[in-house]
mmCIF file of C-alpha atoms in Angstrom:
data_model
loop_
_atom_site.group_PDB
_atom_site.id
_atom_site.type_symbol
_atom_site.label_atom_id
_atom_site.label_comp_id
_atom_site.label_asym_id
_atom_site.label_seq_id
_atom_site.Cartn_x
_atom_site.Cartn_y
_atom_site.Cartn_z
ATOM 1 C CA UNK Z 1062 0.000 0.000 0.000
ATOM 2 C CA UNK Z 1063 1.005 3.101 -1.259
ATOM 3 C CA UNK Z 1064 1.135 6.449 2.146
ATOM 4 C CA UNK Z 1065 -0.559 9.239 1.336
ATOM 5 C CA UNK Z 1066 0.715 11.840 -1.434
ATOM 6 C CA UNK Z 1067 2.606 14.721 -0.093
ATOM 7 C CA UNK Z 1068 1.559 17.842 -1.286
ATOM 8 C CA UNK Z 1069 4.144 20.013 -3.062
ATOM 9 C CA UNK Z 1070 5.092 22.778 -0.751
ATOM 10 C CA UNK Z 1071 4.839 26.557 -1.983
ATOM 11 C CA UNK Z 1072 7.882 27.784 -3.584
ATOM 12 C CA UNK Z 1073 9.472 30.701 -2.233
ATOM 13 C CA UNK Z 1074 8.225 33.152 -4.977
ATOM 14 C CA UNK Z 1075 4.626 31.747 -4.367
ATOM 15 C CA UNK Z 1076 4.872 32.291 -0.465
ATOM 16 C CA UNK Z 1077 6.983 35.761 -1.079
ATOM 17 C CA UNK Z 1078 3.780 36.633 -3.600
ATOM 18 C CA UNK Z 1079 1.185 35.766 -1.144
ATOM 19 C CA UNK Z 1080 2.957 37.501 1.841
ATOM 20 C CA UNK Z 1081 3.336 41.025 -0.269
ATOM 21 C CA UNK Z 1082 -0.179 40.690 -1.268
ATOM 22 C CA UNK Z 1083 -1.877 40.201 2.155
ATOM 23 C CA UNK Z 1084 0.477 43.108 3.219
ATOM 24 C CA UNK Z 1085 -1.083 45.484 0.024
ATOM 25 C CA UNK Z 1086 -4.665 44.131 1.741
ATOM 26 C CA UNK Z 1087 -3.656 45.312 5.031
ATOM 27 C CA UNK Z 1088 -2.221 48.665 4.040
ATOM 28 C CA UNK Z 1089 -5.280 49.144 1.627
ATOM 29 C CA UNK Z 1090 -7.769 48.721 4.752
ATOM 30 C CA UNK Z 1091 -5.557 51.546 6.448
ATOM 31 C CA UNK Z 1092 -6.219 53.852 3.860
ATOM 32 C CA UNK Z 1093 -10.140 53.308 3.781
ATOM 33 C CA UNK Z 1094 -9.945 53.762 7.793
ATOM 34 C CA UNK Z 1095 -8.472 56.316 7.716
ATOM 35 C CA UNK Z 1096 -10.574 58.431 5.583
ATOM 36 C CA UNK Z 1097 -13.365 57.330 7.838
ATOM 37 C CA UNK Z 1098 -11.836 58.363 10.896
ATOM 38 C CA UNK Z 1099 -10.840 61.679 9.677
ATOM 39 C CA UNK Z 1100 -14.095 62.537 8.786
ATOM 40 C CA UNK Z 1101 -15.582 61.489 11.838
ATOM 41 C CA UNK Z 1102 -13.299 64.178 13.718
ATOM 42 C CA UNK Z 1103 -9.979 62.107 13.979
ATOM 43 C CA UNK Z 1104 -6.491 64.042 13.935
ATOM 44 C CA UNK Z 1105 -3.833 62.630 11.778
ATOM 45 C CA UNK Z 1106 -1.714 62.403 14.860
ATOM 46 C CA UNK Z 1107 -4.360 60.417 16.857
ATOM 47 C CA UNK Z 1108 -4.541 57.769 13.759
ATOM 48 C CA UNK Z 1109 -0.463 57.425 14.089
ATOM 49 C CA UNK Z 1110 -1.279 56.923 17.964
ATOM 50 C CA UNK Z 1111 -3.351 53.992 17.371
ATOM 51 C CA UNK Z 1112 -1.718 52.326 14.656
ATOM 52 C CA UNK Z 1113 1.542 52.252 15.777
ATOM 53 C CA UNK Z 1114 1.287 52.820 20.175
ATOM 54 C CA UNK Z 1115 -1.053 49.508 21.160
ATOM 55 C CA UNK Z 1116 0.705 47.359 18.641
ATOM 56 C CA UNK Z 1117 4.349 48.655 20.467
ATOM 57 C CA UNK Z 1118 2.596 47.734 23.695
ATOM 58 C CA UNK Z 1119 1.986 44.037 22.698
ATOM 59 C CA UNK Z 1120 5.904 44.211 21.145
ATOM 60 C CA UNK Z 1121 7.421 44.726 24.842
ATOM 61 C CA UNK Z 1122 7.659 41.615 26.129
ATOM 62 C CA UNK Z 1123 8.839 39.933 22.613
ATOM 63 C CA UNK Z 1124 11.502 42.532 22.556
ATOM 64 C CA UNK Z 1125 12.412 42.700 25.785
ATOM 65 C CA UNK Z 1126 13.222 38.795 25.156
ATOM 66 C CA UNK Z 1127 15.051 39.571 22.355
ATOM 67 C CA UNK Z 1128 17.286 42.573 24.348
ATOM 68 C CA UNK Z 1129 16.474 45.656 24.747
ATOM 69 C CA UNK Z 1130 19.653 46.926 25.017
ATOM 70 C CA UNK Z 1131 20.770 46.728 20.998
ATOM 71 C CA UNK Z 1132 17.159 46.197 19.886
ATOM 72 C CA UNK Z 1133 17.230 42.966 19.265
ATOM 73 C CA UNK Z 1134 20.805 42.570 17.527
ATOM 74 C CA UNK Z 1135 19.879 45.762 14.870
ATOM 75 C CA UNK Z 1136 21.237 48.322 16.856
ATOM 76 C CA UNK Z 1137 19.868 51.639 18.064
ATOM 77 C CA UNK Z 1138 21.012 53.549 15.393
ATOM 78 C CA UNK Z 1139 19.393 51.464 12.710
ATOM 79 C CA UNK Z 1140 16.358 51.030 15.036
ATOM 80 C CA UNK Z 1141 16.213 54.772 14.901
ATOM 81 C CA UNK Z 1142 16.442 54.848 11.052
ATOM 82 C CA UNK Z 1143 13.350 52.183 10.501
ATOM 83 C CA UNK Z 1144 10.978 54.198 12.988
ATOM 84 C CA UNK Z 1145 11.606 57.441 11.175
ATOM 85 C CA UNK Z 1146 11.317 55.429 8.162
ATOM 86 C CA UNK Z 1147 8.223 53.670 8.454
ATOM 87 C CA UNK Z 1148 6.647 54.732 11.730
ATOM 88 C CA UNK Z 1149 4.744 57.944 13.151
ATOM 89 C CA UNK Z 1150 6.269 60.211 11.252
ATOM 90 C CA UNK Z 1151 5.490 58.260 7.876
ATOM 91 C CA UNK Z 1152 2.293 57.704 9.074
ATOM 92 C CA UNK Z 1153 0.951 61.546 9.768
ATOM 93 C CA UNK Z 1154 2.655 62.391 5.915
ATOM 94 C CA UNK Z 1155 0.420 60.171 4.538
ATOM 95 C CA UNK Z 1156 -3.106 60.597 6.893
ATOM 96 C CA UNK Z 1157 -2.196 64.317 6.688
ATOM 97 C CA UNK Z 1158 -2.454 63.632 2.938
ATOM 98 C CA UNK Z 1159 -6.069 62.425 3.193
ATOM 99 C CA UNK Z 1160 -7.319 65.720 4.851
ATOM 100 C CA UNK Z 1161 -6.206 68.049 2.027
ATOM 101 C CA UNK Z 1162 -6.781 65.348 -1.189
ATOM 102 C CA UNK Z 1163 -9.073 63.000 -2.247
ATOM 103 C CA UNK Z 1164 -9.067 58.864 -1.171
ATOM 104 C CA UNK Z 1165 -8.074 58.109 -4.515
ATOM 105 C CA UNK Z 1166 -5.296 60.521 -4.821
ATOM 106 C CA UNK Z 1167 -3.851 58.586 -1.721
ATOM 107 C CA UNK Z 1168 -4.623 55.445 -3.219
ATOM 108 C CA UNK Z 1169 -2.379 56.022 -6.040
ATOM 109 C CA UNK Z 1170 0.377 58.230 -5.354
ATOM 110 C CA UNK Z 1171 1.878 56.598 -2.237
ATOM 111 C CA UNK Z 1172 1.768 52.926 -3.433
ATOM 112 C CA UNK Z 1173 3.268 54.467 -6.729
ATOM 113 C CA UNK Z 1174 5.954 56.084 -5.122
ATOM 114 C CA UNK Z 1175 6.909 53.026 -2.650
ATOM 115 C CA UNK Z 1176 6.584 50.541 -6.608
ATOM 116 C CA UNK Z 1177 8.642 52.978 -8.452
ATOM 117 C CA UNK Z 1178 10.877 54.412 -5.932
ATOM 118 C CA UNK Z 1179 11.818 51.161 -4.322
ATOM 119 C CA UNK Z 1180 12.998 49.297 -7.384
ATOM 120 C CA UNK Z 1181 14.871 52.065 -8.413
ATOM 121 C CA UNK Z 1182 16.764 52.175 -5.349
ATOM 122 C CA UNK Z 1183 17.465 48.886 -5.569
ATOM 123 C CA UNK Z 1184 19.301 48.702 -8.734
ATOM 124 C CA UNK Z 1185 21.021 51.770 -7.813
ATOM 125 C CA UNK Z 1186 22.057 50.768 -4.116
ATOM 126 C CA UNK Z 1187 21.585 46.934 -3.986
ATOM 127 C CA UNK Z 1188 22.740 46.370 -7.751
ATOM 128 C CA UNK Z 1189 19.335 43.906 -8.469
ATOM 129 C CA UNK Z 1190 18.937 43.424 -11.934
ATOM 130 C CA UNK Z 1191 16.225 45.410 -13.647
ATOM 131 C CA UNK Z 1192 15.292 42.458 -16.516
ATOM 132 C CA UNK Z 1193 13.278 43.031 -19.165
ATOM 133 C CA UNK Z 1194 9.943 41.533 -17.910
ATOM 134 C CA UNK Z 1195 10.599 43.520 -14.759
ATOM 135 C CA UNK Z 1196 10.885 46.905 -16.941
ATOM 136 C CA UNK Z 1197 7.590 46.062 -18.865
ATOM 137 C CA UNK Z 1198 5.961 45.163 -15.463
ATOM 138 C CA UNK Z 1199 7.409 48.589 -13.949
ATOM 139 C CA UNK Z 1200 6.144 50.331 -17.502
ATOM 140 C CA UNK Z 1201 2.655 48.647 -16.920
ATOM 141 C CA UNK Z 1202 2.064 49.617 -13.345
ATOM 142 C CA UNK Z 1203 3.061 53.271 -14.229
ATOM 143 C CA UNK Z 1204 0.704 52.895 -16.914
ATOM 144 C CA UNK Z 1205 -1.905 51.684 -15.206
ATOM 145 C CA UNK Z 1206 -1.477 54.004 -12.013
ATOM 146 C CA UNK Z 1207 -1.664 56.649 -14.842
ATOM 147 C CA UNK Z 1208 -5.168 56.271 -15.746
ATOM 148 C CA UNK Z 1209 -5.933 56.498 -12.282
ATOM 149 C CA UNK Z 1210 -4.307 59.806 -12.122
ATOM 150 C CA UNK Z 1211 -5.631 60.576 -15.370
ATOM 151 C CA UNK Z 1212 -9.143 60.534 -13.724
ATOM 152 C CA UNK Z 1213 -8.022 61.627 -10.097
ATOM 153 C CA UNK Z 1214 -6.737 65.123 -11.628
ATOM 154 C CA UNK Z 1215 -10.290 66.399 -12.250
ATOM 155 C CA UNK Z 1216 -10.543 67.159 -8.384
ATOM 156 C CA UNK Z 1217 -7.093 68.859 -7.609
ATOM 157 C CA UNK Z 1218 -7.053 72.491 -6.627
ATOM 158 C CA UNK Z 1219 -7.151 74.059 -3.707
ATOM 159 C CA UNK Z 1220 -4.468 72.161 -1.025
ATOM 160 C CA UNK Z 1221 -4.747 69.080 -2.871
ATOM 161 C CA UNK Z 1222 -1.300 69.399 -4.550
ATOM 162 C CA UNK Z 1223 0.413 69.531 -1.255
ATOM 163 C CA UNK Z 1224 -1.691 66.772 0.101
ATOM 164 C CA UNK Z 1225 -0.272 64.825 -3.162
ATOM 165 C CA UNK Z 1226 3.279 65.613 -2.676
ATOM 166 C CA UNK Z 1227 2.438 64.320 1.341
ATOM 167 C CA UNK Z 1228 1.238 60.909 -0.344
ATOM 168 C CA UNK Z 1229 4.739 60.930 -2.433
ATOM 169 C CA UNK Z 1230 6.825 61.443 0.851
ATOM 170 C CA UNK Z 1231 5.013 58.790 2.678
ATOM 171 C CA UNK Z 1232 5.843 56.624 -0.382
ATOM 172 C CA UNK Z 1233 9.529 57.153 -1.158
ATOM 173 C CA UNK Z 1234 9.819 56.500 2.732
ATOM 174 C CA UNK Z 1235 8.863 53.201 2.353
ATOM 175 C CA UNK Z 1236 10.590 52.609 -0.377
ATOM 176 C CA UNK Z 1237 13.876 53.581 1.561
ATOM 177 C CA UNK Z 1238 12.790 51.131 4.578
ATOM 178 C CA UNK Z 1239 12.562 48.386 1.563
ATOM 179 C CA UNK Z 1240 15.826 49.064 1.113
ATOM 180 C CA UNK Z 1241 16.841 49.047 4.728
ATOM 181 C CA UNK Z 1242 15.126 45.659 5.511
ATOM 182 C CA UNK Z 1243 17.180 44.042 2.721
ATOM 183 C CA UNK Z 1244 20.670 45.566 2.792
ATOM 184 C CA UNK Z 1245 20.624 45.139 6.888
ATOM 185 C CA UNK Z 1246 19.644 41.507 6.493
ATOM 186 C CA UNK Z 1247 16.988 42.779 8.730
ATOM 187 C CA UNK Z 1248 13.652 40.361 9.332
ATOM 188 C CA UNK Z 1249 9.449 42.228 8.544
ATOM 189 C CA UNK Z 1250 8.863 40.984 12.514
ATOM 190 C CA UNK Z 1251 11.639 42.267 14.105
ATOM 191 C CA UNK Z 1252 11.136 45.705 12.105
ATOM 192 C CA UNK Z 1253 8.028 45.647 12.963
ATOM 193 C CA UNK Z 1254 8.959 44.690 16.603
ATOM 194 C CA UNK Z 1255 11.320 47.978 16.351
ATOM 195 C CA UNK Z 1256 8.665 50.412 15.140
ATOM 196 C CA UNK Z 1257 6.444 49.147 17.779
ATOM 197 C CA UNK Z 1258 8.611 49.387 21.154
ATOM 198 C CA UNK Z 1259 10.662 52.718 19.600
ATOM 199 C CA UNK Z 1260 7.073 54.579 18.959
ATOM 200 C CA UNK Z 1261 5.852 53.651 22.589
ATOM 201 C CA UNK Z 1262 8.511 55.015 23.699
ATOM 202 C CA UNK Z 1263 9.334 58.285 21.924
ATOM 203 C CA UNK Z 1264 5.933 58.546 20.036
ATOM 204 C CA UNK Z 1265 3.484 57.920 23.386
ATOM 205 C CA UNK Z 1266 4.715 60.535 25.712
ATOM 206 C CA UNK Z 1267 5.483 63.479 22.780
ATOM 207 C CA UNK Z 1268 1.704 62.876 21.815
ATOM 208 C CA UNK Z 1269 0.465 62.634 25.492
ATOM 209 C CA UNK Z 1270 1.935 65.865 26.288
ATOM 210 C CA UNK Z 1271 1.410 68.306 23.129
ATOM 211 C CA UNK Z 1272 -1.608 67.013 21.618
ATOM 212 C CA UNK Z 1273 -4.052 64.811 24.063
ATOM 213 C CA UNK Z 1274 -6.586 62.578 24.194
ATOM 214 C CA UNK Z 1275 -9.394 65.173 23.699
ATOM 215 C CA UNK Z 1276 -10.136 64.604 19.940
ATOM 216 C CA UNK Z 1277 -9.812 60.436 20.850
ATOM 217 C CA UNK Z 1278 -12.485 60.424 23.673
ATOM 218 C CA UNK Z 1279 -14.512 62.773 21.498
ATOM 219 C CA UNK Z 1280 -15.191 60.253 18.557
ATOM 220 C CA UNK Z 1281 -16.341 57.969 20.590
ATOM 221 C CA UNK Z 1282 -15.522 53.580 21.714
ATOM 222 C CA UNK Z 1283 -16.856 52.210 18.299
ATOM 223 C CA UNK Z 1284 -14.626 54.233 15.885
ATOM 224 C CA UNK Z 1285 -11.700 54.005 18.143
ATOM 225 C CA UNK Z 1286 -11.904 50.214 18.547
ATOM 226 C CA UNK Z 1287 -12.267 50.111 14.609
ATOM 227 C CA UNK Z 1288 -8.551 52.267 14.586
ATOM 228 C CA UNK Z 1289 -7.463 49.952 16.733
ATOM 229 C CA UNK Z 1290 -8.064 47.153 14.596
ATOM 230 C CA UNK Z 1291 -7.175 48.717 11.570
ATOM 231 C CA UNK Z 1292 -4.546 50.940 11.901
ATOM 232 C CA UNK Z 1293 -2.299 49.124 14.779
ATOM 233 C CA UNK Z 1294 -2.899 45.301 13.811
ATOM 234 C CA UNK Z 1295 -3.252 45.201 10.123
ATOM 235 C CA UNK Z 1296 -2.027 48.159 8.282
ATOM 236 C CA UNK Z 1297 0.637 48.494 11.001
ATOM 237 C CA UNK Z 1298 2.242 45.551 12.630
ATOM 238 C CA UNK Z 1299 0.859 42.935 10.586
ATOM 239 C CA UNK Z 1300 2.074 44.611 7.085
ATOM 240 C CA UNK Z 1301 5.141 45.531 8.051
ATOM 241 C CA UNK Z 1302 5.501 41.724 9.321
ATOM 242 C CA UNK Z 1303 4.182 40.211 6.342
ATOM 243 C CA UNK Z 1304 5.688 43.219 3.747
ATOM 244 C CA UNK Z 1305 9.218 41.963 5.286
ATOM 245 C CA UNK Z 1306 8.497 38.545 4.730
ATOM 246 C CA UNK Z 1307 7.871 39.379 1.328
ATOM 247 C CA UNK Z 1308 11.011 40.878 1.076
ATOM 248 C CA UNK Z 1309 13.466 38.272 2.393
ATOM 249 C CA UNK Z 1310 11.798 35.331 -0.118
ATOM 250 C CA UNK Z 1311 11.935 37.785 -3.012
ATOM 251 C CA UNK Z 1312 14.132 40.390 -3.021
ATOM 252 C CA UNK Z 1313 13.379 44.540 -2.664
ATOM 253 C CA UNK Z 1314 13.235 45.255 -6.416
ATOM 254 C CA UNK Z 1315 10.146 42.410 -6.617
ATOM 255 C CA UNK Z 1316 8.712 42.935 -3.596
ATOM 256 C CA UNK Z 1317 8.085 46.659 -3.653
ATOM 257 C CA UNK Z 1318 6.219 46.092 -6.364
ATOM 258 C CA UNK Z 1319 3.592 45.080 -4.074
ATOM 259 C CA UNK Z 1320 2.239 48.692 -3.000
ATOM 260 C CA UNK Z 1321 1.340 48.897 -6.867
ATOM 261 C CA UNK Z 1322 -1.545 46.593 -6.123
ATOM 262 C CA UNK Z 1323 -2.952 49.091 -3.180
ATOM 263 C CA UNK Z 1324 -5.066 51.102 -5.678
ATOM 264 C CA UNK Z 1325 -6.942 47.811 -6.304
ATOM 265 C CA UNK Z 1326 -7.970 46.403 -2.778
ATOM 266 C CA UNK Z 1327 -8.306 50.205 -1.525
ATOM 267 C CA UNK Z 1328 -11.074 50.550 -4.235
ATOM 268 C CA UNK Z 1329 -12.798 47.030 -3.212
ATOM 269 C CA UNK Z 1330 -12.825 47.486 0.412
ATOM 270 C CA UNK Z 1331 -14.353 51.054 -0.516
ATOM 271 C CA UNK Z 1332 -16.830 49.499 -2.332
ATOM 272 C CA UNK Z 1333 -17.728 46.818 -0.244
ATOM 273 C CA UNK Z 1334 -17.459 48.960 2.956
ATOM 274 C CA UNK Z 1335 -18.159 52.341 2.348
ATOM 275 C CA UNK Z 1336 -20.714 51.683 -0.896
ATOM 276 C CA UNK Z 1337 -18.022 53.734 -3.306
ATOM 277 C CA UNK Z 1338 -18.641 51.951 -6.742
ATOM 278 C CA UNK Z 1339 -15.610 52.256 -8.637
ATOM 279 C CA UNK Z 1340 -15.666 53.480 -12.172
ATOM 280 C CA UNK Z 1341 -15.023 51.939 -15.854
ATOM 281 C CA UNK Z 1342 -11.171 54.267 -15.666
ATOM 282 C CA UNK Z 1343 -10.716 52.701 -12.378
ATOM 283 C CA UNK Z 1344 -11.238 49.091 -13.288
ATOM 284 C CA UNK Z 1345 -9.052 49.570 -16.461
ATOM 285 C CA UNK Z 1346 -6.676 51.042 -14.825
ATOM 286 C CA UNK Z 1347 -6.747 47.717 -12.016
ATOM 287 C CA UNK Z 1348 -6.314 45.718 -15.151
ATOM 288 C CA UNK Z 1349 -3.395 47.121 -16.368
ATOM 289 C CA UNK Z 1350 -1.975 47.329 -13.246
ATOM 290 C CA UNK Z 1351 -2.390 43.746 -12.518
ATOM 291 C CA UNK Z 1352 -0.894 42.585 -15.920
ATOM 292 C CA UNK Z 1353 2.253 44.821 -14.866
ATOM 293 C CA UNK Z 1354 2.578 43.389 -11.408
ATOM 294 C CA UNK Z 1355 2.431 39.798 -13.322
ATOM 295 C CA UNK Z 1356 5.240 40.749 -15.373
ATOM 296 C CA UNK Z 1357 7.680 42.414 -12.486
ATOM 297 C CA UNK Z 1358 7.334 39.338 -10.520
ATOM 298 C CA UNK Z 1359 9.241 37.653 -12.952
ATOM 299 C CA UNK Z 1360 12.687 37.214 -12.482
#
């Protein structure tokens, strides 16, 4: 008698794919959160507070573990360098973003910025080839994040230029913590870990004692607990965990192609959330963004 067939085990790529994709998920929820808890009265500041301070919280014990005293083996100095890098400050560019330009501007601009910026950066600092299947997927997601500009530009005016070039900082930012995670040998959960612990304790008491929990109590238990949820397990700790996974089975040049997909899960949560129906340039532009992201997988 024959034992039963083993199954063939996901290969790296698949696992690397699936880990950058649940990350894009994650940060896409943030984004449609966020919106919603700016308009219900929500500071940019108090958003960074719950995405990054609880999650930090949970991070102690794990840390202290690990050692507190050089962060885990990473050092302070590098610590330093991934909190400014993807933590608070990161965090207000991009919610700041959302008060002065529309969802979709946000939607667009920052994942577009982390895609393009972070595989330029690595073939400039990390020397990972740029092959031709990876330019024609890089070509297609600009492409395809085009046409969502194309149809995002009818709204800007106003402040919505500087909430735009907000959404661009956020993005290059990440792009440079790509780069961090990969030429620091550096693992998603122990960044993550870092961002947590370092944002308790620098983040915590700076907002505690110049900004307050006034607009926080204000909005009420329901919209905090969905923050919470939102902002400090998924689009913070988790996607930083599972965006660094991505990185060590594929490489920075691949996996920051994964923000490209943002525009795409942003605009389905919306829709299945908020009731926002996306439009025939939207889809198309999803469409052509997806066939790029199939060809810059490839190695």
């Amino acid at each position: 008698m024959h034992g039963p067939e083993k199954r063939p085990a996901l290969s790296a790529t698949a696992l690397g794919a699936l880990f950058g994709i649940a990350a894009a998920i994650c940060w896409a929820a943030g984004f449609v959160a966020a919106k919603h808890g700016l308009a219900k009265g929500m500071s940019p500041t108090d958003l960074a507070f719950h995405r990054f301070v609880w999650s930090g919280l949970a991070m102690v014990p794990v840390m202290a573990k690990a050692g507190f005293g050089d962060l885990g083996g990473v050092g302070w100095g590098r610590g330093l360098v991934l909190l400014v890098l993807a933590g608070p400050l990161q965090a207000i560019s991009s919610y700041t973003g959302f008060t002065l330009a529309p969802l979709g501007h946000g939607a667009v601009i920052h994942p577009a910025s982390a895609a393009l910026g972070g595989a330029l950066l690595a073939y400039l600092v990390l020397h990972e080839p740029l092959t031709r299947a990876r330019l024609l997927g890089i070509l297609g997601i600009i492409l395809g994040l085009l046409v969502f500009a194309g149809e995002a530009i009818t709204t800007l005016g106003g402040k919505a230029p500087i909430g735009d070039a907000l959404f661009a900082n956020a993005g290059l930012m990440w792009a440079v913590f790509t780069i961090c995670l990969r030429r620091w040998a550096t693992s998603g959960i122990m960044a993550a870990r870092i961002v947590g612990v370092l944002s308790l304790l620098i983040y915590a008491p700076l907002f505690s004692y110049f900004i307050g929990f006034e607009r926080i109590m204000a909005v009420g238990l329901a919209e905090n607990l969905l923050q919470i949820a939102v902002q400090g397990v998924f689009a913070g700790l988790l996607a930083i965990y599972l965006f660094g996974r991505s990185v060590t089975a594929l490489g920075a040049g691949r996996a920051s192609t994964f923000p490209a997909l943002v525009p795409a899960f942003t605009i389905l949560i919306g829709f299945l959330a908020l009731g926002e129906v996306p439009t025939w340039p939207q889809l198309i532009g999803l469409a052509i963004v997806g066939v790029g992201f199939r060809f810059a997988l490839k190695t």
